[in-house]
Coordinates of C-alpha atoms in Angstrom, one line a residue:
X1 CA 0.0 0.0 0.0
X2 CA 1.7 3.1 -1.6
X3 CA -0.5 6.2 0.2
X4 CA 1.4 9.3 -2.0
X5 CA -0.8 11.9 -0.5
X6 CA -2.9 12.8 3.4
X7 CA -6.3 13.3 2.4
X8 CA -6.8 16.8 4.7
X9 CA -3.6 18.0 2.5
X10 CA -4.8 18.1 -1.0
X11 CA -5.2 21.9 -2.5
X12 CA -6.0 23.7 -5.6
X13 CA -2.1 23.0 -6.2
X14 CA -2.6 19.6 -6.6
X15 CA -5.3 19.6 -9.5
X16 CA -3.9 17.0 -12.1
X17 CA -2.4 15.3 -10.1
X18 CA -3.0 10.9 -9.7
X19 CA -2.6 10.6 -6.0
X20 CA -3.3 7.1 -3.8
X21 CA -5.3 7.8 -0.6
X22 CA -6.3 6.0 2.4
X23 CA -9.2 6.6 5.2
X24 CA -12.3 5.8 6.5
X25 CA -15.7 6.5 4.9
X26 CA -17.6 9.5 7.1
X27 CA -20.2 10.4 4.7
X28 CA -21.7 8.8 1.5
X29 CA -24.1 10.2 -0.8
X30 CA -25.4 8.1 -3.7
X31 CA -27.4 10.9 -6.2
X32 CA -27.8 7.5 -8.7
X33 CA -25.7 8.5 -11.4
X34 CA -23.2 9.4 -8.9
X35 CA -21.9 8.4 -6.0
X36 CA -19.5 11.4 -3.4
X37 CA -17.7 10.0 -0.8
X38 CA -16.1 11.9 2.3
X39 CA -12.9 10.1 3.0
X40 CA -11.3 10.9 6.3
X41 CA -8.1 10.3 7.7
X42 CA -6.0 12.2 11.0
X43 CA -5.5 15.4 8.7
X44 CA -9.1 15.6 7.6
X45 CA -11.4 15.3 4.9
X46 CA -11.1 15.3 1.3
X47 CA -14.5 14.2 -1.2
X48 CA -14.4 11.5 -3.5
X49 CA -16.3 11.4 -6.8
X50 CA -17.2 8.1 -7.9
X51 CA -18.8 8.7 -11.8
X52 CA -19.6 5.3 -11.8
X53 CA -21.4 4.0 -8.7
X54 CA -22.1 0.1 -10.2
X55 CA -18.1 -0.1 -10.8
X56 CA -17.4 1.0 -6.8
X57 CA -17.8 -1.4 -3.9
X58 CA -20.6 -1.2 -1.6
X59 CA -18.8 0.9 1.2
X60 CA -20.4 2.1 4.5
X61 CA -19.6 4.7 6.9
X62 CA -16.5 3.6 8.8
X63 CA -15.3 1.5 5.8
X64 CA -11.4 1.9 5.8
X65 CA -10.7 2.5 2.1
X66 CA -7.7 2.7 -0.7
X67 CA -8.9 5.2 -3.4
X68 CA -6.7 5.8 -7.0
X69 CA -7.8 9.0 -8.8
X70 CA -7.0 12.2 -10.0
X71 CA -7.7 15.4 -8.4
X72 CA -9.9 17.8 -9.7
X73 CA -11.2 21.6 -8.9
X74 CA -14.7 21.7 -7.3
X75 CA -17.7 23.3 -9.4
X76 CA -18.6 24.9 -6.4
X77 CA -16.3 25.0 -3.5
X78 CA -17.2 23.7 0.5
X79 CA -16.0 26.6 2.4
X80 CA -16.5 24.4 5.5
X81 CA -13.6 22.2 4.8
X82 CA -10.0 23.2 4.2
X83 CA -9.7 20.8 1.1
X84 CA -13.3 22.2 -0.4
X85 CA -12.0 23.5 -3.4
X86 CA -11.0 20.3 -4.4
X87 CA -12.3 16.8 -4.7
X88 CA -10.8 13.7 -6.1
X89 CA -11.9 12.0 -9.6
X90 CA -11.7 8.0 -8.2
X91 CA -10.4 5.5 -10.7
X92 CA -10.2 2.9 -8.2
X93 CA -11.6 2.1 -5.2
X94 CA -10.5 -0.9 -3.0
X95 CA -11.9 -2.1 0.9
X96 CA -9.1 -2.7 3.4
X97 CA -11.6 -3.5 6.2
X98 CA -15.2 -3.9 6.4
X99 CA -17.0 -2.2 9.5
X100 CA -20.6 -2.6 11.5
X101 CA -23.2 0.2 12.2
X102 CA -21.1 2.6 14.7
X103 CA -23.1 2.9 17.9
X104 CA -22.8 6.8 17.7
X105 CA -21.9 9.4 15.0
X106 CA -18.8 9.6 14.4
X107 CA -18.3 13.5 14.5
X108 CA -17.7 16.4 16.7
X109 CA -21.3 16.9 16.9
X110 CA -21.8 13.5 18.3
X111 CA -25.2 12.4 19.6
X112 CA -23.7 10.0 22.3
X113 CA -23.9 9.9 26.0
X114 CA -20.0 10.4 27.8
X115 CA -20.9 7.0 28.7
X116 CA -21.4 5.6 25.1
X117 CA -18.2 7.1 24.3
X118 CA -15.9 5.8 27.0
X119 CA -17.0 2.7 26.6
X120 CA -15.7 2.7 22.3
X121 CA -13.1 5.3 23.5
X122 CA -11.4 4.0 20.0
X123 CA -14.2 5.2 17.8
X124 CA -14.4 8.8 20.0
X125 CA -10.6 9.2 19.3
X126 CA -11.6 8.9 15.3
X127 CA -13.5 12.6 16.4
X128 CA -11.7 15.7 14.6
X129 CA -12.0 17.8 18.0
X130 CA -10.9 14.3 20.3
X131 CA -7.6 14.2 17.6
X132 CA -6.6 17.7 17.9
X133 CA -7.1 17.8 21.7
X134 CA -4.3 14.7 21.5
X135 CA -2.5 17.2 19.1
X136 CA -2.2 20.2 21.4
X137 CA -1.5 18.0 23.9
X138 CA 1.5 16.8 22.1
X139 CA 2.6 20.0 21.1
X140 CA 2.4 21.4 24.8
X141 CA 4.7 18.5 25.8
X142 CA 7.0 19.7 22.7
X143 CA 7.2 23.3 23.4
X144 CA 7.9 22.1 27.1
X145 CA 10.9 20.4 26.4
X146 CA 12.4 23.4 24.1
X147 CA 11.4 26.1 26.4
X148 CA 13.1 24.2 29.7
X149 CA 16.0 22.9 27.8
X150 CA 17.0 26.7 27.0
X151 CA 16.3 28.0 30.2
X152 CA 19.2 24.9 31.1
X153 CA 17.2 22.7 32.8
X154 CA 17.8 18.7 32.2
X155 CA 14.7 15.9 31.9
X156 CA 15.5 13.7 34.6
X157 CA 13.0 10.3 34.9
X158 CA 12.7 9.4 38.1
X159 CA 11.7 5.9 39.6
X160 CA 7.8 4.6 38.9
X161 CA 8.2 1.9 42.1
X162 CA 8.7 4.2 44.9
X163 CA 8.7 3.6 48.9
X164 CA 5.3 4.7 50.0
X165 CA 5.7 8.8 51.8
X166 CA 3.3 10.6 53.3
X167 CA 1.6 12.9 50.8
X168 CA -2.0 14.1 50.1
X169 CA -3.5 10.7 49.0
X170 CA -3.7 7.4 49.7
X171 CA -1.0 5.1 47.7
X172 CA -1.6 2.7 45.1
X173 CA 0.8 0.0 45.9
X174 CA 2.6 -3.2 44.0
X175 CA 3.5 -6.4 45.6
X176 CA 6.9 -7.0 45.4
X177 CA 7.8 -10.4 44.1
X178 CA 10.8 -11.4 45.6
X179 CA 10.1 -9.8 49.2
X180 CA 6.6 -11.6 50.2
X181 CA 4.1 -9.1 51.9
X182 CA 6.3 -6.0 50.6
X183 CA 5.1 -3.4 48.4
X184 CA 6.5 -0.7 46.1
X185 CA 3.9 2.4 46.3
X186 CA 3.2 4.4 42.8
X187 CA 4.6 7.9 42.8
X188 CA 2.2 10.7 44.0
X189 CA 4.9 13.2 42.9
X190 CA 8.3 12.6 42.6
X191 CA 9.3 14.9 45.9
X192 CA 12.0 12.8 47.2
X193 CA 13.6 12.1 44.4
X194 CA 14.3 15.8 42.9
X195 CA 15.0 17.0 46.0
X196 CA 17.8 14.1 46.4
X197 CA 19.1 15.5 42.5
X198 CA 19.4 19.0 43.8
X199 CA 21.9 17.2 46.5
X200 CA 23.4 15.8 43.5
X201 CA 24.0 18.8 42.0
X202 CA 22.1 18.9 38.9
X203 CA 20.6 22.2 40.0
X204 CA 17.8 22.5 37.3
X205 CA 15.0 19.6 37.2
X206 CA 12.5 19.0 35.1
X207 CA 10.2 16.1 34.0
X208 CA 6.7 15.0 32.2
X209 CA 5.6 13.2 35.4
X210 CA 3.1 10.2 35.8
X211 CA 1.9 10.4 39.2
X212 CA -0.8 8.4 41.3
X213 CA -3.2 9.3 43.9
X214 CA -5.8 7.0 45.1
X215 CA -8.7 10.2 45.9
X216 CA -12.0 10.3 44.9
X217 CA -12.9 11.8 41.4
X218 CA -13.5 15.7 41.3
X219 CA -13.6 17.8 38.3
X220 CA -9.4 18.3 39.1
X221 CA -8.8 14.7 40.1
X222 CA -8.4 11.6 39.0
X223 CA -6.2 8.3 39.9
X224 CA -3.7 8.6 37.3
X225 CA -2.2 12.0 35.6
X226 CA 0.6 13.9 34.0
X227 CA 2.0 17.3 35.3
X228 CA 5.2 19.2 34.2
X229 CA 7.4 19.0 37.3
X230 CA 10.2 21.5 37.9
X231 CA 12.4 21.7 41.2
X232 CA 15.8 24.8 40.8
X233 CA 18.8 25.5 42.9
X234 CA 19.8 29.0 43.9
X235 CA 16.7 30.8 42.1
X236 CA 14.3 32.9 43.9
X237 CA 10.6 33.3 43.9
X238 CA 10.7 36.0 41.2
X239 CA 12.8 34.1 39.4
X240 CA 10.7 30.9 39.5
X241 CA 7.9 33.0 38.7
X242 CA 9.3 34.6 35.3
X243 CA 10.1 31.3 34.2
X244 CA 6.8 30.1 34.7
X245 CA 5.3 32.9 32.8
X246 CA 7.8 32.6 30.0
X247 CA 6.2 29.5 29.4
X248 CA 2.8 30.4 29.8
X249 CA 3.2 32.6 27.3
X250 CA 4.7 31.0 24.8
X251 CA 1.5 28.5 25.2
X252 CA -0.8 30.7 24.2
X253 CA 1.1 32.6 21.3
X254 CA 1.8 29.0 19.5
X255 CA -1.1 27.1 20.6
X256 CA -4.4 29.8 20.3
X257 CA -1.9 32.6 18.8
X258 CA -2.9 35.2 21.9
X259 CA -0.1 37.6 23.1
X260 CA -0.7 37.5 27.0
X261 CA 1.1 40.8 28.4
X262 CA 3.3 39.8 31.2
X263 CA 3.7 40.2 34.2
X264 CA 0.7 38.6 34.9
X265 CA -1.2 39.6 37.6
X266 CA -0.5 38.3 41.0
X267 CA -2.7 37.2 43.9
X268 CA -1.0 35.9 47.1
X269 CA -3.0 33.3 49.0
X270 CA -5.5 35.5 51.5
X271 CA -5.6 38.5 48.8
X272 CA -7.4 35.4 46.5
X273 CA -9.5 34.1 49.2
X274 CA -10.8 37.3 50.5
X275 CA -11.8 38.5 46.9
X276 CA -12.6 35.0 45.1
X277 CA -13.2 32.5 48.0
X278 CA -10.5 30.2 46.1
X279 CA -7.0 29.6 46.3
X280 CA -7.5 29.0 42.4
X281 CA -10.2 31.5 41.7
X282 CA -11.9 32.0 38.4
X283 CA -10.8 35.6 37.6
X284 CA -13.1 36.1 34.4
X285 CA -16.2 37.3 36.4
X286 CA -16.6 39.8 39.4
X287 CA -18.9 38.7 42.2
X288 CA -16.3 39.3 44.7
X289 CA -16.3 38.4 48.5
X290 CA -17.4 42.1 50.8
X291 CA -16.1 42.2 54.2
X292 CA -19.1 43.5 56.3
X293 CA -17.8 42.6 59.7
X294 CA -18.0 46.2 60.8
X295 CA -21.2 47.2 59.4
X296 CA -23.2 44.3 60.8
X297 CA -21.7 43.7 63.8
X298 CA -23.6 47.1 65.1
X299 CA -26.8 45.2 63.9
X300 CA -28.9 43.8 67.2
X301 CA -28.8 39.8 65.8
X302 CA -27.6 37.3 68.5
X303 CA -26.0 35.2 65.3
X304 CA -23.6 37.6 65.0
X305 CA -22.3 38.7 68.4
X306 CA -19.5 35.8 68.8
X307 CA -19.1 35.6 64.8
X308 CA -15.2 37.1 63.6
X309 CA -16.3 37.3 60.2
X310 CA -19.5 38.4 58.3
X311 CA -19.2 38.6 54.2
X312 CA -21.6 38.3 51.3
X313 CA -21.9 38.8 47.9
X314 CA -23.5 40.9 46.1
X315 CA -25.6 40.0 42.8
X316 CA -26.5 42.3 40.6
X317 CA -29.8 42.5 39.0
X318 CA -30.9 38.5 41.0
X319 CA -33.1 40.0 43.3
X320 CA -36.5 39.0 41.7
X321 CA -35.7 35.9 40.8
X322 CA -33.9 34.3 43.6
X323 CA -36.7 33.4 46.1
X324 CA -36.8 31.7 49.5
X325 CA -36.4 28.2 48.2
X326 CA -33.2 28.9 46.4
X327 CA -31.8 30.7 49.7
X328 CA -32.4 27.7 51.1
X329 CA -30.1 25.7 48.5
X330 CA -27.6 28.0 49.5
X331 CA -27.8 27.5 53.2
X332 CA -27.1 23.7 52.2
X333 CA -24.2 24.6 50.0
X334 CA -22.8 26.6 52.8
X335 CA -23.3 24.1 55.6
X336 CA -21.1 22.1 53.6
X337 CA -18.3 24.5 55.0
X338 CA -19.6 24.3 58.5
X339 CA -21.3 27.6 58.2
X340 CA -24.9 28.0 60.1
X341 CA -26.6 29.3 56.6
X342 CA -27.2 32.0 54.2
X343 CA -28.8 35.5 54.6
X344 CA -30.3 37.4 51.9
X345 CA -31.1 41.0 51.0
X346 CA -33.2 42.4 48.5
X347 CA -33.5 46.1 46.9
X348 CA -37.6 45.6 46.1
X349 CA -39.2 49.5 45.2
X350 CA -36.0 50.9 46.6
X351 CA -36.6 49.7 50.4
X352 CA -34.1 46.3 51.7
X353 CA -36.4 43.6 51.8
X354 CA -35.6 40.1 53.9
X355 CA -36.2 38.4 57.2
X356 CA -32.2 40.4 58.3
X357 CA -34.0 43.7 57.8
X358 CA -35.4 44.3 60.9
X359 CA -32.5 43.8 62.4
X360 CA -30.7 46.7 60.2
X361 CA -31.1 50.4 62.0
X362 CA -31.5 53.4 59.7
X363 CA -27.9 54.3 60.4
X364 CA -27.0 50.7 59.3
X365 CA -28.8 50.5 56.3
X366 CA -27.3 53.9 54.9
X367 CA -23.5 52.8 55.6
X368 CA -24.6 49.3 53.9
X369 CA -26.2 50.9 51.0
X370 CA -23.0 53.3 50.4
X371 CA -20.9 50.7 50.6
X372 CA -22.1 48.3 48.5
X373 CA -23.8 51.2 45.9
X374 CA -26.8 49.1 45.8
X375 CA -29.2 49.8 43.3
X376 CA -32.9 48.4 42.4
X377 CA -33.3 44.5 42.2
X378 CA -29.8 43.9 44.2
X379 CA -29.3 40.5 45.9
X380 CA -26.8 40.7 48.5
X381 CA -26.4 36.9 50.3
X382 CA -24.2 36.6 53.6
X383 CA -22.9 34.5 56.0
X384 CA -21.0 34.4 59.6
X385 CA -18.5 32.8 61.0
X386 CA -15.1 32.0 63.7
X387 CA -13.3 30.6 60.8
X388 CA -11.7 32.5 57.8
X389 CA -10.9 30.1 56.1
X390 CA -14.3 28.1 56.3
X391 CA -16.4 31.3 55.3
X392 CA -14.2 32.3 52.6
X393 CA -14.8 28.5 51.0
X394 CA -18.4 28.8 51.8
X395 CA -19.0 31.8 49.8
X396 CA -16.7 31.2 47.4
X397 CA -18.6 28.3 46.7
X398 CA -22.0 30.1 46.8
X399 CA -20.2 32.5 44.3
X400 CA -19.6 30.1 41.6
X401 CA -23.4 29.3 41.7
X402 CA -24.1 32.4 40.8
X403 CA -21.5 32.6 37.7

């Protein structure tokens, strides 16, 4: 099998030209007197034309296919594909493999459940978006390598069978066949060893690390991943910093072709948590946290006469159409964080409205009003606690149910 050309390739430069193709059937369209194939390969899609349909084989979608033919310019071109201007005379047509009905379309507007798709993980890698996440991924790893290579840092593996150390997960752990009832423990990170190769003196570190943590499943865990793993000598926190930016922004000039300006902002761990309620916040929205310890604490509520901390959030425009039931969703949320519940205030016809009004003194209500600028159809939710840390997670939490 002689393939002389990718099928996602072919151009207007090519017309004339006998090229040998390979790929799987995506689409067919039989009009009778003609029969147009989309072939697909990992580049793309080019169309077949098959003048002839009696003299092609019966080919289904999935069908992996050798085609002969010439290329020709399209009558009317597919703007939607980058080989539309062209499509590809077939002379002959050949079936390397037969396939059965798929169980979902095979497409990146798939109808199939996550589920579906997990389960024939080999056809959902056929996808065009599922090969160019594996693509980006690849070029990441790449671009990795080139940038820490000139900034003098060496790849390093480290071991896979480790001793088992305490980290922040349970171990996954190997028997060991020659020592009966011993066990090797799976690398949660590779701590011990990096730290041991600054001893050795290699100074700069750096490796594409598999590690293993046996944790339940979150939208930022899982058992088994890969994380770009650096540990330096004699280099500061700026300069650690700048490095990591460097990279960053090479990232996003070569992989989405955005020029981030650096330095990048900078958020130390309490400045995050007091605005975002996250020690990795999501900085695209506003909704920040408002300290309103001061103001409240003058407020006559027995709730708040031992609480250290009282902060809300205010939502803009949410006042209508958050009512007592979804407060009370809230107050679940936020018990998770060992908070008592949430409070609400509304701006209805200009006056607060909410069961924490009558606690609030004219003078109260004006500082509150000034400091938050509320305006008509406001929602301002709060909460009270001892514990920084659990009310800036609480609301936090709230916050993102609100984004």
């Amino acid at each position: 099998m002689k393939r002389t050309n990718y099928n996602g390739e072919l151009r207007l430069a090519n017309v004339g030209e006998e090229v040998t193709l390979v790929g799987w059937v995506s689409t067919r369209r039989n009009l009778g007197s003609i029969l147009f194939i989309d072939l697909r390969d990992n580049t793309g899609i080019v169309q077949l034309c098959v003048e002839d349909p009696n003299k092609a084989p019966d080919v289904r979608n999935e069908y992996v296919v050798q085609v002969t033919g010439v290329v020709r310019k399209k009558d009317v071109p597919n703007p939607k594909l980058p080989s539309g201007d062209i499509e590809v005379l077939v002379k002959d047509m050949k079936v390397i493999n037969k396939a059965e009905n798929p169980p979902f379309i095979i497409a990146d507007k798939t109808d199939a459940l996550e589920d579906t798709r997990l389960e024939y993980r080999y056809l959902d890698l056929r996808r065009p978006c599922m090969l160019n996440n594996l693509r980006t991924r690849a070029k990441i790893v790449k671009m990795t390598h080139e940038y820490l290579d000139s900034n003098r840092f060496l790849e390093v593996e480290t071991p896979i069978l480790d001793l088992a150390t305490p980290e922040g997960a349970r171990d996954y752990l190997v028997p060991s066949r020659l020592h009966h009832g011993c066990f090797y423990a799976l690398p949660q990170s590779p701590q011990l060893f990096k730290q041991l190769l600054m001893i050795g003196g290699i100074e700069r570190y750096y490796q594409i690390a598999k590690c293993f943590r046996d944790e339940d499943l979150r939208a930022d865990r899982q058992p088994e991943f890969t994380q770009i793993d650096v540990e330096t000598s004699f280099m500061d926190q700026e300069q650690v910093l700048d490095l990591a930016e460097g990279m960053l922004k090479r990232y996003f000039k070569e992989i989405v072709n955005v020029d981030i300006k650096l330095p990048l902002r900078r958020l130390n761990y309490w400045d995050a948590m007091d605005t975002y309620g996250s020690d990795k916040p999501d900085t695209r929205y506003g909704l920040h946290l408002q300290d309103v310890t001061e103001i409240f604490k003058k407020a006559d509520f027995a709730s708040f006469k031992d609480a250290k901390y009282i902060k809300g959030i205010l939502i803009p425009g949410k006042g209508k159409e958050t009512s007592r039931k979804k407060i009370d969703v809230l107050s679940l949320e936020a018990r998770k964080f060992n908070l008592k519940g949430i409070l609400a205030l509304k701006v209805e016809e200009g006056k607060l409205e909410g069961s924490f009004a009558k606690f609030l003194t004219p003078e109260i209500e004006e500082e509150l009003r000034s400091f938050l600028s509320l305006k008509e159809d406001d929602l301002f939710v709060f909460a009270s606690s001892k514990d920084r840390r659990d009310i800036d997670f609480g609301l936090g939490a709230i916050r993102t149910l609100f984004a």
